[in-house]
Tab-separated table of C-alpha atoms and ligand atoms in Angstrom:
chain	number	residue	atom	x	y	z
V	1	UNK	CA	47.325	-54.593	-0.499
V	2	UNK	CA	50.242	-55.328	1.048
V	3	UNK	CA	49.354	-56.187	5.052
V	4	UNK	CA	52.773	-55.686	5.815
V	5	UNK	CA	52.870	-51.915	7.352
V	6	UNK	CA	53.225	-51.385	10.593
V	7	UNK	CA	50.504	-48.907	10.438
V	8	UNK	CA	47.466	-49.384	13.174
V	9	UNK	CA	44.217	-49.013	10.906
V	10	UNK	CA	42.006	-49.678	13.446
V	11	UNK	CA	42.556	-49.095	17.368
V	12	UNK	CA	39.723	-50.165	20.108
V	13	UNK	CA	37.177	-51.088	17.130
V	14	UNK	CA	37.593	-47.176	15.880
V	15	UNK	CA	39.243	-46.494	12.430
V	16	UNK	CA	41.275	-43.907	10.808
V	17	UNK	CA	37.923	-42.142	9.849
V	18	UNK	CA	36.554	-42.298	13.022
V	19	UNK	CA	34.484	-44.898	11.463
V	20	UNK	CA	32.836	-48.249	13.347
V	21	UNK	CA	33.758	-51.780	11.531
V	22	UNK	CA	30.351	-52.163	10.594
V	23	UNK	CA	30.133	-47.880	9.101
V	24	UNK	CA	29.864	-46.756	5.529
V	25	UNK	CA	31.273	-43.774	4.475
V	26	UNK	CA	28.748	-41.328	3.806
V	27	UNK	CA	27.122	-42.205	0.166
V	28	UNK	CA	25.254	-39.447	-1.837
V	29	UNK	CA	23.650	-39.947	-5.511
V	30	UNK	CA	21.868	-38.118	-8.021
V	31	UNK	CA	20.239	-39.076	-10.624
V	32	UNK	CA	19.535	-37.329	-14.615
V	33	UNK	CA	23.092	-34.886	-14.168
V	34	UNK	CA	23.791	-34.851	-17.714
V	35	UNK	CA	21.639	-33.139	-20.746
V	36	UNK	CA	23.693	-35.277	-23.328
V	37	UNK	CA	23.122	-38.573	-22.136
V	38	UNK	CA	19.879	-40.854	-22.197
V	39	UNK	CA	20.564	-41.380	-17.905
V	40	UNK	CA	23.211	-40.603	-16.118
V	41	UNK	CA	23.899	-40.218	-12.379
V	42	UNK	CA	26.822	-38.664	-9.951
V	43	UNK	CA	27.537	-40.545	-6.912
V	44	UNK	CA	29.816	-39.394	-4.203
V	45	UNK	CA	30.968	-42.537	-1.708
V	46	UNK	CA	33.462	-41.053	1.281
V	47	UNK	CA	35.827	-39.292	-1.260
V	48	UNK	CA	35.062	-41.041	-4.191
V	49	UNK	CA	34.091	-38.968	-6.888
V	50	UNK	CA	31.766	-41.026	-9.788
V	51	UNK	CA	29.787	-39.901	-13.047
V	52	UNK	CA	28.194	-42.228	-14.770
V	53	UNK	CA	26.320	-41.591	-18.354
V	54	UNK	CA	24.480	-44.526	-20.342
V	55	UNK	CA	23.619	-44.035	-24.188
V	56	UNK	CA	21.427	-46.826	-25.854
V	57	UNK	CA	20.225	-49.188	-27.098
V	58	UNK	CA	21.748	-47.912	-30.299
V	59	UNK	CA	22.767	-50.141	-33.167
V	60	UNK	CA	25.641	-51.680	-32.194
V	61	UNK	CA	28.708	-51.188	-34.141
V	62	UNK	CA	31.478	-52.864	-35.534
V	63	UNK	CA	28.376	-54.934	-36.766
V	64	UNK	CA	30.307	-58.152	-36.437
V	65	UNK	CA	29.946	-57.723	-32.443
V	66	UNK	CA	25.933	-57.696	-32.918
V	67	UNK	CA	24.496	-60.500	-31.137
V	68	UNK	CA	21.003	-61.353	-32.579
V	69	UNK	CA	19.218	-62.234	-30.141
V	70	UNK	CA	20.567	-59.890	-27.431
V	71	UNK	CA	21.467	-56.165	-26.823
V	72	UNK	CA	25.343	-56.254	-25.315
V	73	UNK	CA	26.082	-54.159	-22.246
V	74	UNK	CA	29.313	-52.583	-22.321
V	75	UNK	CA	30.884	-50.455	-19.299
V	76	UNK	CA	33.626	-48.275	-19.631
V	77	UNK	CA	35.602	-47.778	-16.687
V	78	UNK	CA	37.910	-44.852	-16.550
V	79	UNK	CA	39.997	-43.361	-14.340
V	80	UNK	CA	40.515	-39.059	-14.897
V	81	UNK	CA	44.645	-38.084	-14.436
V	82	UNK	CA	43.906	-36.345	-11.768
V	83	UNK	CA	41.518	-39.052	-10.142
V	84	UNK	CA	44.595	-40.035	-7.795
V	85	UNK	CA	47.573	-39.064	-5.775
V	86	UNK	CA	49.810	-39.653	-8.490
V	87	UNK	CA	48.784	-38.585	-12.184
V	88	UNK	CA	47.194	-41.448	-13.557
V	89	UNK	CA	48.340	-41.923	-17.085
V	90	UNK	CA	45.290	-41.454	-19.334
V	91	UNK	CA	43.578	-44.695	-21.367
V	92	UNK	CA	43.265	-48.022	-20.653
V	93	UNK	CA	45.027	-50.281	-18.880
V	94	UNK	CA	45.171	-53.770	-17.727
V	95	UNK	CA	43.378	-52.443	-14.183
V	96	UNK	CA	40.209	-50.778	-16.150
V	97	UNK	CA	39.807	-53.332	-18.942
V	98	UNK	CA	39.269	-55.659	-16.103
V	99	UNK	CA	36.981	-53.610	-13.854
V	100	UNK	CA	34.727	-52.744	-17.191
V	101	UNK	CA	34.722	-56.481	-18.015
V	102	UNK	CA	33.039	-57.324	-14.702
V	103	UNK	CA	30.953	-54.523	-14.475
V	104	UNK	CA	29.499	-55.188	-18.441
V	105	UNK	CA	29.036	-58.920	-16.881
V	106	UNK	CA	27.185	-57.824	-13.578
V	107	UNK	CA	24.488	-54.944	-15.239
V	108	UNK	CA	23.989	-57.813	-18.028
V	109	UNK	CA	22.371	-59.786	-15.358
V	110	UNK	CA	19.926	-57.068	-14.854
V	111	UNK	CA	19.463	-55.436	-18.001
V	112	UNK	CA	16.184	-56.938	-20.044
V	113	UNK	CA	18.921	-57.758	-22.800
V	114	UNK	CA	16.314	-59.943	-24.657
V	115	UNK	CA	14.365	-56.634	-25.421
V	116	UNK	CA	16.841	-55.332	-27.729
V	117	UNK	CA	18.761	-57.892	-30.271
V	118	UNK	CA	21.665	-56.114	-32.055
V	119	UNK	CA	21.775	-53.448	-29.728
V	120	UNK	CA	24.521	-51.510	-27.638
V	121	UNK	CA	23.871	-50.335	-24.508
V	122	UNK	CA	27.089	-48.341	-23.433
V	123	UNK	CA	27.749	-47.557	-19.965
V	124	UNK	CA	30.811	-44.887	-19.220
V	125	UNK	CA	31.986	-44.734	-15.763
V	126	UNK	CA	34.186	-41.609	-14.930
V	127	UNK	CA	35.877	-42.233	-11.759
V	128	UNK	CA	36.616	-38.474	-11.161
V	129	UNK	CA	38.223	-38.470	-7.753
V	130	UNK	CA	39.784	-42.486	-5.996
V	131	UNK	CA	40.000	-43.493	-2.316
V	132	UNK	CA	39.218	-47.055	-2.587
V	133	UNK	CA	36.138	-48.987	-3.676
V	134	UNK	CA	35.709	-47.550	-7.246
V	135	UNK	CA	34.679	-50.337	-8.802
V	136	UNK	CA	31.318	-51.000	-6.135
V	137	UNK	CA	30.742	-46.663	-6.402
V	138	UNK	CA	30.976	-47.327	-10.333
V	139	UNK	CA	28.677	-50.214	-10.837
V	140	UNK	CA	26.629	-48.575	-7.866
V	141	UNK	CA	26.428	-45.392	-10.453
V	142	UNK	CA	26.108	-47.238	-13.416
V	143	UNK	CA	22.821	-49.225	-12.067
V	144	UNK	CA	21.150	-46.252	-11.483
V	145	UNK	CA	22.202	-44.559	-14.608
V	146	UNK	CA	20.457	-47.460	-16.452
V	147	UNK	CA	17.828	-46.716	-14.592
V	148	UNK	CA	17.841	-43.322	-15.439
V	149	UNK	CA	17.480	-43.911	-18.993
V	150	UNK	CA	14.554	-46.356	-18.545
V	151	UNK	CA	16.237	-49.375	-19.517
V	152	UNK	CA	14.047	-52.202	-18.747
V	153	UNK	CA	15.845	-53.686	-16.017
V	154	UNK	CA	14.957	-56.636	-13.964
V	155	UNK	CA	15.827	-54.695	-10.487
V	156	UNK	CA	18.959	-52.572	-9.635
V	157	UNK	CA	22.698	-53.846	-8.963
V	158	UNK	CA	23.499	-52.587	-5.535
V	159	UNK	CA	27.404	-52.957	-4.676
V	160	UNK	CA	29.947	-52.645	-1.301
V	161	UNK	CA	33.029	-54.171	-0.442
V	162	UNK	CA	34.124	-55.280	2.947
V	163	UNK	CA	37.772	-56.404	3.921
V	164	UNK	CA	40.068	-57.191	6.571
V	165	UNK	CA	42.523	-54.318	8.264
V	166	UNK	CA	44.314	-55.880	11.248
V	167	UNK	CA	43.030	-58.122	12.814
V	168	UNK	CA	39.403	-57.202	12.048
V	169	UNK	CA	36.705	-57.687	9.366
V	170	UNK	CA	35.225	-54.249	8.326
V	171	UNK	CA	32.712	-52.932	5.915
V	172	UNK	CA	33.680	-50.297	2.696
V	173	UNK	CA	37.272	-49.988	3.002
V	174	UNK	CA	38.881	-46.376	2.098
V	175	UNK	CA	42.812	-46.024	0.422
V	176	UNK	CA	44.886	-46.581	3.608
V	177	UNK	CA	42.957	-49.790	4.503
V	178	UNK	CA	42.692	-51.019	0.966
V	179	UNK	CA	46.361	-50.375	0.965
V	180	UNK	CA	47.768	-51.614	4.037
V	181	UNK	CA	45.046	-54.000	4.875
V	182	UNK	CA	45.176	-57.421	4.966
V	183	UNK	CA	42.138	-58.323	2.201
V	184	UNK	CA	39.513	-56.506	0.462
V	185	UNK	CA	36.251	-58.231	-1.188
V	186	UNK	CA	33.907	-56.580	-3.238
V	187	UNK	CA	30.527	-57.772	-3.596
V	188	UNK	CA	27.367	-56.747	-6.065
V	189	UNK	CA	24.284	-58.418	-5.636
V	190	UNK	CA	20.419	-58.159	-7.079
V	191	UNK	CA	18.881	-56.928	-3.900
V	192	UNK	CA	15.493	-58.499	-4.914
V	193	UNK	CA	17.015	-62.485	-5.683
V	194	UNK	CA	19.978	-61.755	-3.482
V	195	UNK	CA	21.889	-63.310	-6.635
V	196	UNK	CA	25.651	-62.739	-6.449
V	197	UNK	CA	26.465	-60.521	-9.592
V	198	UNK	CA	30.167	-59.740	-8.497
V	199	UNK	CA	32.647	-61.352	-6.050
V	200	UNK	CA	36.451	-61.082	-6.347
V	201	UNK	CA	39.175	-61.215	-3.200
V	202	UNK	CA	42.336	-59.553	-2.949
V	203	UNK	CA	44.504	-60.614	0.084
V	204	UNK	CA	43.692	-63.514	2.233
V	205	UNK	CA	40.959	-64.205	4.939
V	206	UNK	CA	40.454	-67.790	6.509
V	207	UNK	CA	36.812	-69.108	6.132
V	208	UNK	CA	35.306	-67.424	8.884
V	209	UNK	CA	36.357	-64.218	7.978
V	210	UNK	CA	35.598	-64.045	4.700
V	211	UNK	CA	31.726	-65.710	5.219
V	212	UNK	CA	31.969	-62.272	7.580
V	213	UNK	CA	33.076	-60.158	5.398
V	214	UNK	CA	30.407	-61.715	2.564
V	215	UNK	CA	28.116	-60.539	4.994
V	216	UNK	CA	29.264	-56.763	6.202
V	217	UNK	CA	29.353	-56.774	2.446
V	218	UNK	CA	25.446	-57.733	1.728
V	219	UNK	CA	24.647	-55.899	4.406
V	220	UNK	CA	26.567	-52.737	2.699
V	221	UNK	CA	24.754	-53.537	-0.723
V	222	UNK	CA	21.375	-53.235	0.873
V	223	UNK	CA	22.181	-49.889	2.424
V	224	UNK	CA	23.656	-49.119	-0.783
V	225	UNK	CA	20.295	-50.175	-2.415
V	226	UNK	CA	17.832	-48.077	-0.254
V	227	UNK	CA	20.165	-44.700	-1.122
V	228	UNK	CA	20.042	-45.984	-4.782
V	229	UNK	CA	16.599	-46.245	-4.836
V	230	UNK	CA	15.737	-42.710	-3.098
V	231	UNK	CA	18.277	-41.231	-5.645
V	232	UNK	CA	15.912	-42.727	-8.358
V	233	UNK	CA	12.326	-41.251	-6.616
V	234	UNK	CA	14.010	-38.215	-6.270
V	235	UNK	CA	14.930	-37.561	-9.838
V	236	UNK	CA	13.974	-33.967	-11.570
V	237	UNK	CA	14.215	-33.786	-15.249
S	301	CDP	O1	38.977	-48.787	-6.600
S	301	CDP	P1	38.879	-50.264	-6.302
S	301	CDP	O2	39.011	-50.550	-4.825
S	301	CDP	O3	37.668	-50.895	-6.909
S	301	CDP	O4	40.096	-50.963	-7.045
S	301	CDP	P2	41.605	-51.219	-6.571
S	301	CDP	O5	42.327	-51.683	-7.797
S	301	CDP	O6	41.606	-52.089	-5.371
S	301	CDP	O7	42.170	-49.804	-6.209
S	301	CDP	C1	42.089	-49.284	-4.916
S	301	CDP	C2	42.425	-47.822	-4.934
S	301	CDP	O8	43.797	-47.632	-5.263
S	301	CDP	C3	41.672	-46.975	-5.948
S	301	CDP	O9	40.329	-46.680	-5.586
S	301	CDP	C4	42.539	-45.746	-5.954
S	301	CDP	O10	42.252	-44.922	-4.838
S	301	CDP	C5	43.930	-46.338	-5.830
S	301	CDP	N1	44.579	-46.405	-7.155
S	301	CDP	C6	45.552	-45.468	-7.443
S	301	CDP	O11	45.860	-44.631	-6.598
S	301	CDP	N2	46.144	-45.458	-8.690
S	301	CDP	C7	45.799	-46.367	-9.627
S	301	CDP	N3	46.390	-46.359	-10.819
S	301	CDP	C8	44.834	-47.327	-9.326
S	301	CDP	C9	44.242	-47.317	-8.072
């Protein structure tokens, strides 16, 4: 995100995509795509690429990470070599440690934790194919996947970012905007309490822009939502 290039992301309120500051890229999901996991789902967001497969609640193991009184979400975020332009080196890294950490903390907020003590639910998030926005299209996944697998949830974790490219605010930013914009803000929310699950901020926006691109964002989750939740009536097992 470095705001510095000289190149014009958005001319006359159109952008590179063709799309409208206030357009998502076109967002398809399915639900119950693989045999081998208890609910999965494959999400498509622009040209992001996301599979997403939950197993649990299982006993959790090492033991000593066994809370008693709670089962312990954990997301895996990954992203495939050939997810990106340049071959991503495969395993962890400081980057996906970070995005599982606050996707494990959002779904926890969700997730009827209280109905399994000593339990793992594991989340893994595939990021197959990047252009920006990975981490809303993962937890976006990942919510449904829960859902998939019948874990008791309290409702679904819907998720959209919106930054700043130029001089305007815009909804669901793709790679050249996240890269040569001037912010980017990712939001995940409970659609039903409207409670704030996930907010981070890369770049800078004064106050005004950021309250509007909190709400181009919340406005992005609930689209996000209504998708999510047709994925979820339309599921054939
Ligand atoms: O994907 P998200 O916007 O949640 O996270 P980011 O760290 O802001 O990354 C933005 C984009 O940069 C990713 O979606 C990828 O398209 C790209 N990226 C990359 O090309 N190589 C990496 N090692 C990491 C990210």
């Amino acid at each position: 995100m470095s705001g510095k290039s000289d190149m014009k992301l958005i001319d006359g309120g159109v952008r590179l995509d063709g799309r409208k500051p206030d357009e998502l890229r076109e967002i398809r999901m399915k639900v119950g795509v693989l045999d081998n996991a208890q609910g999965s789902a494959y999400l498509e967001w622009g040209n992001n690429k996301v599979l997403a497969g939950v197993y649990g609640p299982r006993e959790m193991h090492p033991k000593r990470l066994q809370n008693p009184t709670e089962a312990t979400v954990r997301v895996t975020y990954n992203m495939a070599p050939f997810s990106v332009d340049d071959r991503k080196r495969p395993g962890p890294d400081r980057r996906s440690v970070e995005i599982s950490k606050i996707c494990s903390e959002a779904l926890t907020s969700v997730v009827q934790t209280h109905m399994y003590p000593n339990a793992a639910i594991d989340v893994f998030v595939e990021i197959l194919q990047a252009d920006a926005g990975t981490r809303c299209a993962g937890l976006t996944a990942a919510s449904i996947a829960l859902a998939d697998a019948g874990i008791p949830m309290k409702d679904l974790v819907a998720s959209c970012a919106a930054g700043k490219i130029g001089e305007e605010v815009v909804v669901d930013l793709m790679k050249e905007e996240d890269n040569y914009g001037e912010a980017d803000v990712p939001l995940a929310i409970v659609p039903r309490t409207g409670d704030v699950v996930l907010l981070q901020m890369d770049g800078k926006l004064s106050e005004e822009e950021f309250n509007k691109a909190f709400d181009l964002a919340y406005e992005g989750c609930m689209k996000v939502y209504e998708i999510q939740k047709k994925a979820l009536s339309e599921v054939q097992k």
